[in-house]
Tab-separated table of C-alpha atoms in Angstrom:
chain	number	residue	atom	x	y	z
A	1	GLN	CA	-58.134	-70.746	-63.318
A	2	SER	CA	-56.740	-74.300	-63.414
A	3	ALA	CA	-55.636	-75.799	-66.843
A	4	LEU	CA	-55.936	-79.378	-67.756
A	5	ILE	CA	-52.644	-81.180	-67.722
A	6	GLN	CA	-51.227	-82.298	-71.098
A	7	TYR	CA	-47.650	-83.658	-71.783
A	8	GLY	CA	-45.696	-80.935	-73.816
A	9	SER	CA	-44.756	-83.176	-76.722
A	10	VAL	CA	-45.330	-86.475	-78.489
A	11	SER	CA	-43.846	-88.010	-81.721
A	12	GLY	CA	-44.492	-90.951	-83.839
A	13	SER	CA	-43.624	-92.157	-87.406
A	14	PRO	CA	-46.050	-92.226	-90.332
A	15	GLY	CA	-48.451	-95.108	-89.975
A	16	GLN	CA	-47.950	-95.519	-86.350
A	17	SER	CA	-50.371	-94.399	-83.495
A	18	VAL	CA	-50.107	-91.956	-80.789
A	19	THR	CA	-52.176	-91.346	-77.678
A	20	ILE	CA	-52.383	-87.802	-76.122
A	21	SER	CA	-53.620	-87.570	-72.563
A	22	CYS	CA	-55.538	-84.887	-70.843
A	23	ALA	CA	-55.561	-84.949	-66.918
A	24	GLY	CA	-58.209	-83.097	-65.084
A	25	SER	CA	-60.168	-83.689	-61.922
A	26	SER	CA	-63.439	-84.591	-60.347
A	27	SER	CA	-64.538	-81.043	-60.892
A	28	ASP	CA	-64.140	-81.245	-64.825
A	29	VAL	CA	-63.176	-84.389	-66.885
A	30	GLY	CA	-63.935	-86.740	-64.094
A	31	SER	CA	-67.521	-85.596	-63.559
A	32	TYR	CA	-68.580	-84.422	-67.163
A	33	ASN	CA	-68.669	-85.956	-70.659
A	34	PHE	CA	-68.142	-82.463	-72.049
A	35	VAL	CA	-64.512	-82.960	-73.383
A	36	SER	CA	-63.442	-81.726	-76.878
A	37	TRP	CA	-60.166	-81.920	-78.667
A	38	PHE	CA	-58.934	-79.473	-81.239
A	39	HIS	CA	-55.943	-79.658	-83.725
A	40	LEU	CA	-53.913	-76.295	-84.436
A	41	HIS	CA	-51.872	-76.007	-87.435
A	42	PRO	CA	-49.308	-72.923	-87.073
A	43	GLY	CA	-51.047	-69.833	-88.260
A	44	LYS	CA	-54.547	-71.542	-88.796
A	45	ALA	CA	-57.600	-71.667	-86.731
A	46	PRO	CA	-58.328	-74.534	-84.442
A	47	LYS	CA	-60.144	-77.476	-85.789
A	48	LEU	CA	-62.605	-79.612	-83.920
A	49	LEU	CA	-61.647	-83.253	-83.716
A	50	ILE	CA	-63.800	-84.806	-81.056
A	51	HIS	CA	-66.592	-83.438	-78.784
A	52	ASP	CA	-68.414	-85.118	-75.896
A	53	VAL	CA	-65.464	-87.321	-75.067
A	54	ASP	CA	-65.779	-89.607	-78.118
A	55	GLN	CA	-67.947	-88.115	-80.782
A	56	ARG	CA	-66.407	-87.371	-84.161
A	57	PRO	CA	-67.915	-84.463	-86.160
A	58	SER	CA	-68.720	-85.350	-89.813
A	59	GLY	CA	-65.662	-85.015	-91.982
A	60	VAL	CA	-63.156	-85.894	-89.293
A	61	PRO	CA	-61.518	-89.171	-90.430
A	62	ASP	CA	-61.933	-92.143	-88.051
A	63	ARG	CA	-58.362	-92.300	-87.480
A	64	PHE	CA	-59.054	-89.768	-84.681
A	65	SER	CA	-60.803	-91.283	-81.779
A	66	GLY	CA	-61.477	-90.085	-78.082
A	67	SER	CA	-62.115	-91.769	-74.655
A	68	LYS	CA	-62.012	-91.145	-70.940
A	69	SER	CA	-60.904	-93.091	-68.031
A	70	GLY	CA	-61.514	-91.405	-64.544
A	71	ASP	CA	-60.334	-87.812	-64.542
A	72	THR	CA	-58.264	-88.329	-67.787
A	73	ALA	CA	-59.301	-87.972	-71.277
A	74	PHE	CA	-57.466	-89.406	-74.201
A	75	LEU	CA	-57.019	-88.625	-77.958
A	76	THR	CA	-55.633	-91.514	-80.130
A	77	ILE	CA	-54.378	-90.771	-83.662
A	78	SER	CA	-53.803	-93.880	-85.712
A	79	ALA	CA	-52.121	-94.284	-89.032
A	80	LEU	CA	-50.224	-91.058	-88.524
A	81	HIS	CA	-49.894	-88.702	-91.673
A	82	PRO	CA	-47.378	-85.956	-91.961
A	83	ASP	CA	-50.428	-83.455	-91.884
A	84	ASP	CA	-51.206	-84.581	-88.306
A	85	GLU	CA	-48.342	-82.514	-87.057
A	86	GLY	CA	-49.202	-79.478	-84.962
A	87	ASP	CA	-50.613	-78.723	-81.450
A	88	TYR	CA	-53.507	-80.630	-79.862
A	89	TYR	CA	-55.679	-79.116	-77.082
A	90	CYS	CA	-58.159	-80.684	-74.911
A	91	CYS	CA	-60.936	-78.716	-73.132
A	92	SER	CA	-63.679	-79.569	-70.730
A	93	TYR	CA	-66.741	-78.178	-69.032
A	94	ALA	CA	-65.601	-77.374	-65.389
A	95	ASP	CA	-67.315	-76.428	-62.206
A	96	ILE	CA	-67.035	-72.707	-61.429
A	97	TYR	CA	-64.860	-71.977	-64.304
A	98	ASN	CA	-67.316	-73.303	-67.074
A	99	LEU	CA	-64.631	-74.057	-69.716
A	100	VAL	CA	-61.005	-74.922	-69.341
A	101	PHE	CA	-58.330	-75.863	-71.867
A	102	GLY	CA	-55.258	-77.985	-71.598
A	103	ARG	CA	-51.866	-76.522	-72.073
A	104	GLY	CA	-51.564	-78.287	-75.441
A	105	THR	CA	-49.410	-81.124	-76.672
A	106	ARG	CA	-47.187	-80.671	-79.792
A	107	LEU	CA	-47.075	-83.713	-82.153
A	108	THR	CA	-44.206	-84.233	-84.350
A	109	VAL	CA	-44.476	-86.916	-87.167
A	110	LEU	CA	-41.022	-88.072	-87.770
B	1	GLN	CA	-70.743	-73.844	-96.175
B	2	ASP	CA	-71.080	-72.279	-92.844
B	3	GLN	CA	-68.058	-69.878	-91.969
B	4	LEU	CA	-67.267	-67.179	-89.557
B	5	VAL	CA	-65.427	-64.093	-90.675
B	6	GLN	CA	-63.825	-61.728	-88.125
B	7	SER	CA	-62.832	-58.096	-88.279
B	8	GLY	CA	-59.404	-57.088	-89.031
B	9	ALA	CA	-56.221	-56.701	-86.890
B	10	GLU	CA	-56.082	-54.105	-84.306
B	11	VAL	CA	-53.307	-52.166	-82.451
B	12	LYS	CA	-54.183	-50.385	-79.142
B	13	LYS	CA	-52.827	-48.313	-76.392
B	14	PRO	CA	-52.717	-49.667	-72.873
B	15	GLY	CA	-55.754	-48.571	-70.986
B	16	SER	CA	-57.978	-48.561	-74.105
B	17	SER	CA	-60.631	-51.032	-75.256
B	18	VAL	CA	-60.972	-53.188	-78.327
B	19	LYS	CA	-64.104	-54.603	-80.070
B	20	VAL	CA	-63.830	-57.663	-82.216
B	21	SER	CA	-66.667	-58.607	-84.579
B	22	CYS	CA	-67.609	-62.123	-86.111
B	23	THR	CA	-70.148	-62.357	-88.824
B	24	ALA	CA	-71.712	-65.692	-89.886
B	25	PHE	CA	-72.068	-66.421	-93.483
B	26	GLY	CA	-74.098	-69.417	-94.813
B	27	GLY	CA	-76.383	-69.050	-91.783
B	28	THR	CA	-77.332	-67.299	-88.625
B	29	LEU	CA	-76.379	-67.346	-85.047
B	30	SER	CA	-79.986	-67.551	-83.841
B	31	SER	CA	-79.883	-71.341	-83.294
B	32	HIS	CA	-76.106	-71.581	-82.054
B	33	GLY	CA	-73.907	-70.378	-79.292
B	34	ILE	CA	-70.728	-68.363	-79.769
B	35	SER	CA	-67.504	-68.772	-77.691
B	36	TRP	CA	-64.477	-66.346	-77.683
B	37	VAL	CA	-61.134	-67.937	-77.279
B	38	ARG	CA	-57.704	-66.388	-77.414
B	39	GLN	CA	-54.076	-67.317	-77.987
B	40	ALA	CA	-51.227	-65.200	-76.661
B	41	PRO	CA	-47.882	-65.618	-78.378
B	42	GLU	CA	-46.296	-68.845	-77.496
B	43	GLN	CA	-49.178	-69.634	-75.154
B	44	GLY	CA	-52.079	-72.043	-75.172
B	45	LEU	CA	-55.895	-71.602	-75.876
B	46	GLU	CA	-57.857	-69.549	-73.302
B	47	TRP	CA	-61.616	-69.465	-73.175
B	48	MET	CA	-62.824	-65.866	-72.414
B	49	GLY	CA	-66.617	-66.371	-72.448
B	50	GLY	CA	-69.567	-67.296	-74.565
B	51	ILE	CA	-73.207	-66.497	-75.465
B	52	ILE	CA	-76.232	-68.498	-76.360
B	53	PRO	CA	-78.467	-65.813	-77.944
B	54	PHE	CA	-81.831	-67.922	-78.042
B	55	LEU	CA	-81.615	-68.466	-74.347
B	56	GLY	CA	-80.410	-65.079	-73.514
B	57	ALA	CA	-77.585	-66.617	-71.692
B	58	THR	CA	-73.935	-65.233	-71.506
B	59	GLU	CA	-71.111	-66.601	-69.357
B	60	TYR	CA	-67.520	-65.192	-68.831
B	61	ALA	CA	-64.450	-66.844	-67.692
B	62	GLN	CA	-63.659	-65.764	-64.067
B	63	LYS	CA	-60.424	-64.136	-65.230
B	64	PHE	CA	-62.231	-61.736	-67.564
B	65	ARG	CA	-65.480	-61.000	-65.703
B	66	GLY	CA	-65.914	-57.118	-65.448
B	67	ARG	CA	-63.641	-56.545	-68.302
B	68	VAL	CA	-65.322	-58.427	-71.269
B	69	THR	CA	-68.797	-58.050	-72.989
B	70	ILE	CA	-69.990	-60.525	-75.551
B	71	THR	CA	-73.059	-59.484	-77.489
B	72	THR	CA	-74.743	-60.729	-80.681
B	73	ASP	CA	-77.425	-59.791	-83.138
B	74	GLU	CA	-78.707	-62.205	-85.751
B	75	SER	CA	-75.728	-62.850	-87.714
B	76	THR	CA	-72.868	-60.916	-85.898
B	77	ALA	CA	-71.149	-61.648	-82.543
B	78	SER	CA	-68.931	-59.145	-80.932
B	79	MET	CA	-66.466	-59.222	-77.971
B	80	GLU	CA	-65.334	-56.085	-76.299
B	81	LEU	CA	-62.340	-56.135	-74.020
B	82	ARG	CA	-61.547	-53.084	-71.804
B	83	ARG	CA	-58.560	-51.806	-69.867
B	84	LEU	CA	-56.147	-53.515	-72.253
B	85	THR	CA	-52.642	-54.318	-71.005
B	86	SER	CA	-49.683	-55.753	-72.985
B	87	GLU	CA	-50.697	-59.236	-71.671
B	88	ASP	CA	-53.941	-58.982	-73.734
B	89	THR	CA	-51.773	-59.127	-76.943
B	90	ALA	CA	-53.023	-62.337	-78.666
B	91	VAL	CA	-54.981	-63.731	-81.491
B	92	TYR	CA	-58.622	-63.805	-80.702
B	93	TYR	CA	-61.027	-66.294	-82.182
B	94	CYS	CA	-64.778	-66.668	-82.417
B	95	ALA	CA	-66.120	-70.062	-82.536
B	96	ARG	CA	-69.598	-71.384	-83.237
B	97	VAL	CA	-71.144	-73.580	-80.484
B	98	ASP	CA	-73.332	-76.445	-81.659
B	99	CYS	CA	-76.439	-76.474	-79.830
B	100	ARG	CA	-78.479	-79.065	-81.714
B	101	GLY	CA	-80.744	-81.144	-79.721
B	102	GLY	CA	-80.180	-78.850	-76.756
B	103	SER	CA	-76.706	-80.083	-76.440
B	104	CYS	CA	-75.380	-76.708	-75.136
B	105	TYR	CA	-77.432	-76.280	-72.048
B	106	SER	CA	-79.164	-78.168	-69.423
B	107	ALA	CA	-82.572	-77.886	-67.598
B	108	LYS	CA	-80.829	-76.549	-64.680
B	109	ASN	CA	-79.437	-73.503	-66.621
B	110	PHE	CA	-76.009	-74.848	-66.997
B	111	TYR	CA	-74.408	-73.849	-70.382
B	112	TYR	CA	-71.919	-75.889	-72.266
B	113	PHE	CA	-69.454	-74.303	-74.707
B	114	HIS	CA	-67.011	-76.993	-75.357
B	115	ASN	CA	-68.437	-78.175	-78.932
B	116	MET	CA	-66.948	-75.511	-81.065
B	117	ASP	CA	-67.509	-76.710	-84.679
B	118	VAL	CA	-66.817	-73.675	-86.759
B	119	TRP	CA	-63.928	-71.188	-86.119
B	120	GLY	CA	-63.251	-67.727	-87.463
B	121	GLN	CA	-59.892	-66.943	-88.913
B	122	GLY	CA	-58.738	-65.087	-85.766
B	123	THR	CA	-58.075	-61.377	-85.046
B	124	THR	CA	-54.588	-60.115	-84.025
B	125	VAL	CA	-54.767	-57.628	-81.340
B	126	THR	CA	-51.600	-55.863	-80.295
B	127	VAL	CA	-51.409	-53.705	-77.171
B	128	SER	CA	-48.593	-51.492	-77.176
B	129	SER	CA	-47.597	-47.853	-76.117
């Protein structure tokens, strides 16, 4: 089962913006707008940040935004807070496999 | 506020089975779907399968077909994993799938489990001889 491709780590200073990418293919991200992003704090359950590429659930700050270009989805976090540290995962509906996750990106707030 | 509460940690022998439950408080599961996702130590998230009870629809990730069964009643979802090995040692999560406005299915009987808006606290399953 193929995983979506995410860079291992990214960092930024408080107040800066970072963008995390999630590369898929024409069998998943490229063909469907069923992409979600999750944030994991160590030892805590995942939290939904974005669904359907760019839709933000109620209660998620507008500092978090999602987008897509071709086969790649993006999560942008603006005005970084120390609490934003942790692991970020994308997932997408995929032909045959139904749902695939990325391998995760670790965000460090310097 | 809606929340999902999972059953407690389990220690199992290789070759045995484990059943993890997930109970909805503050609502029922009748109008939502449920996904099961696991995270092995130092690994990423892995989708195992999901169920949409009001459609009678269940789907399993290819990797787990034949070894996992997901069921629900009105307020509790369960995931049973059989023929356990040490590689099944992981934290197992249930997550509610938002189906408002028909967003979790299509007219062609495709089912979408990506919009997981409420998560259980996780259940640690350790497989060891």
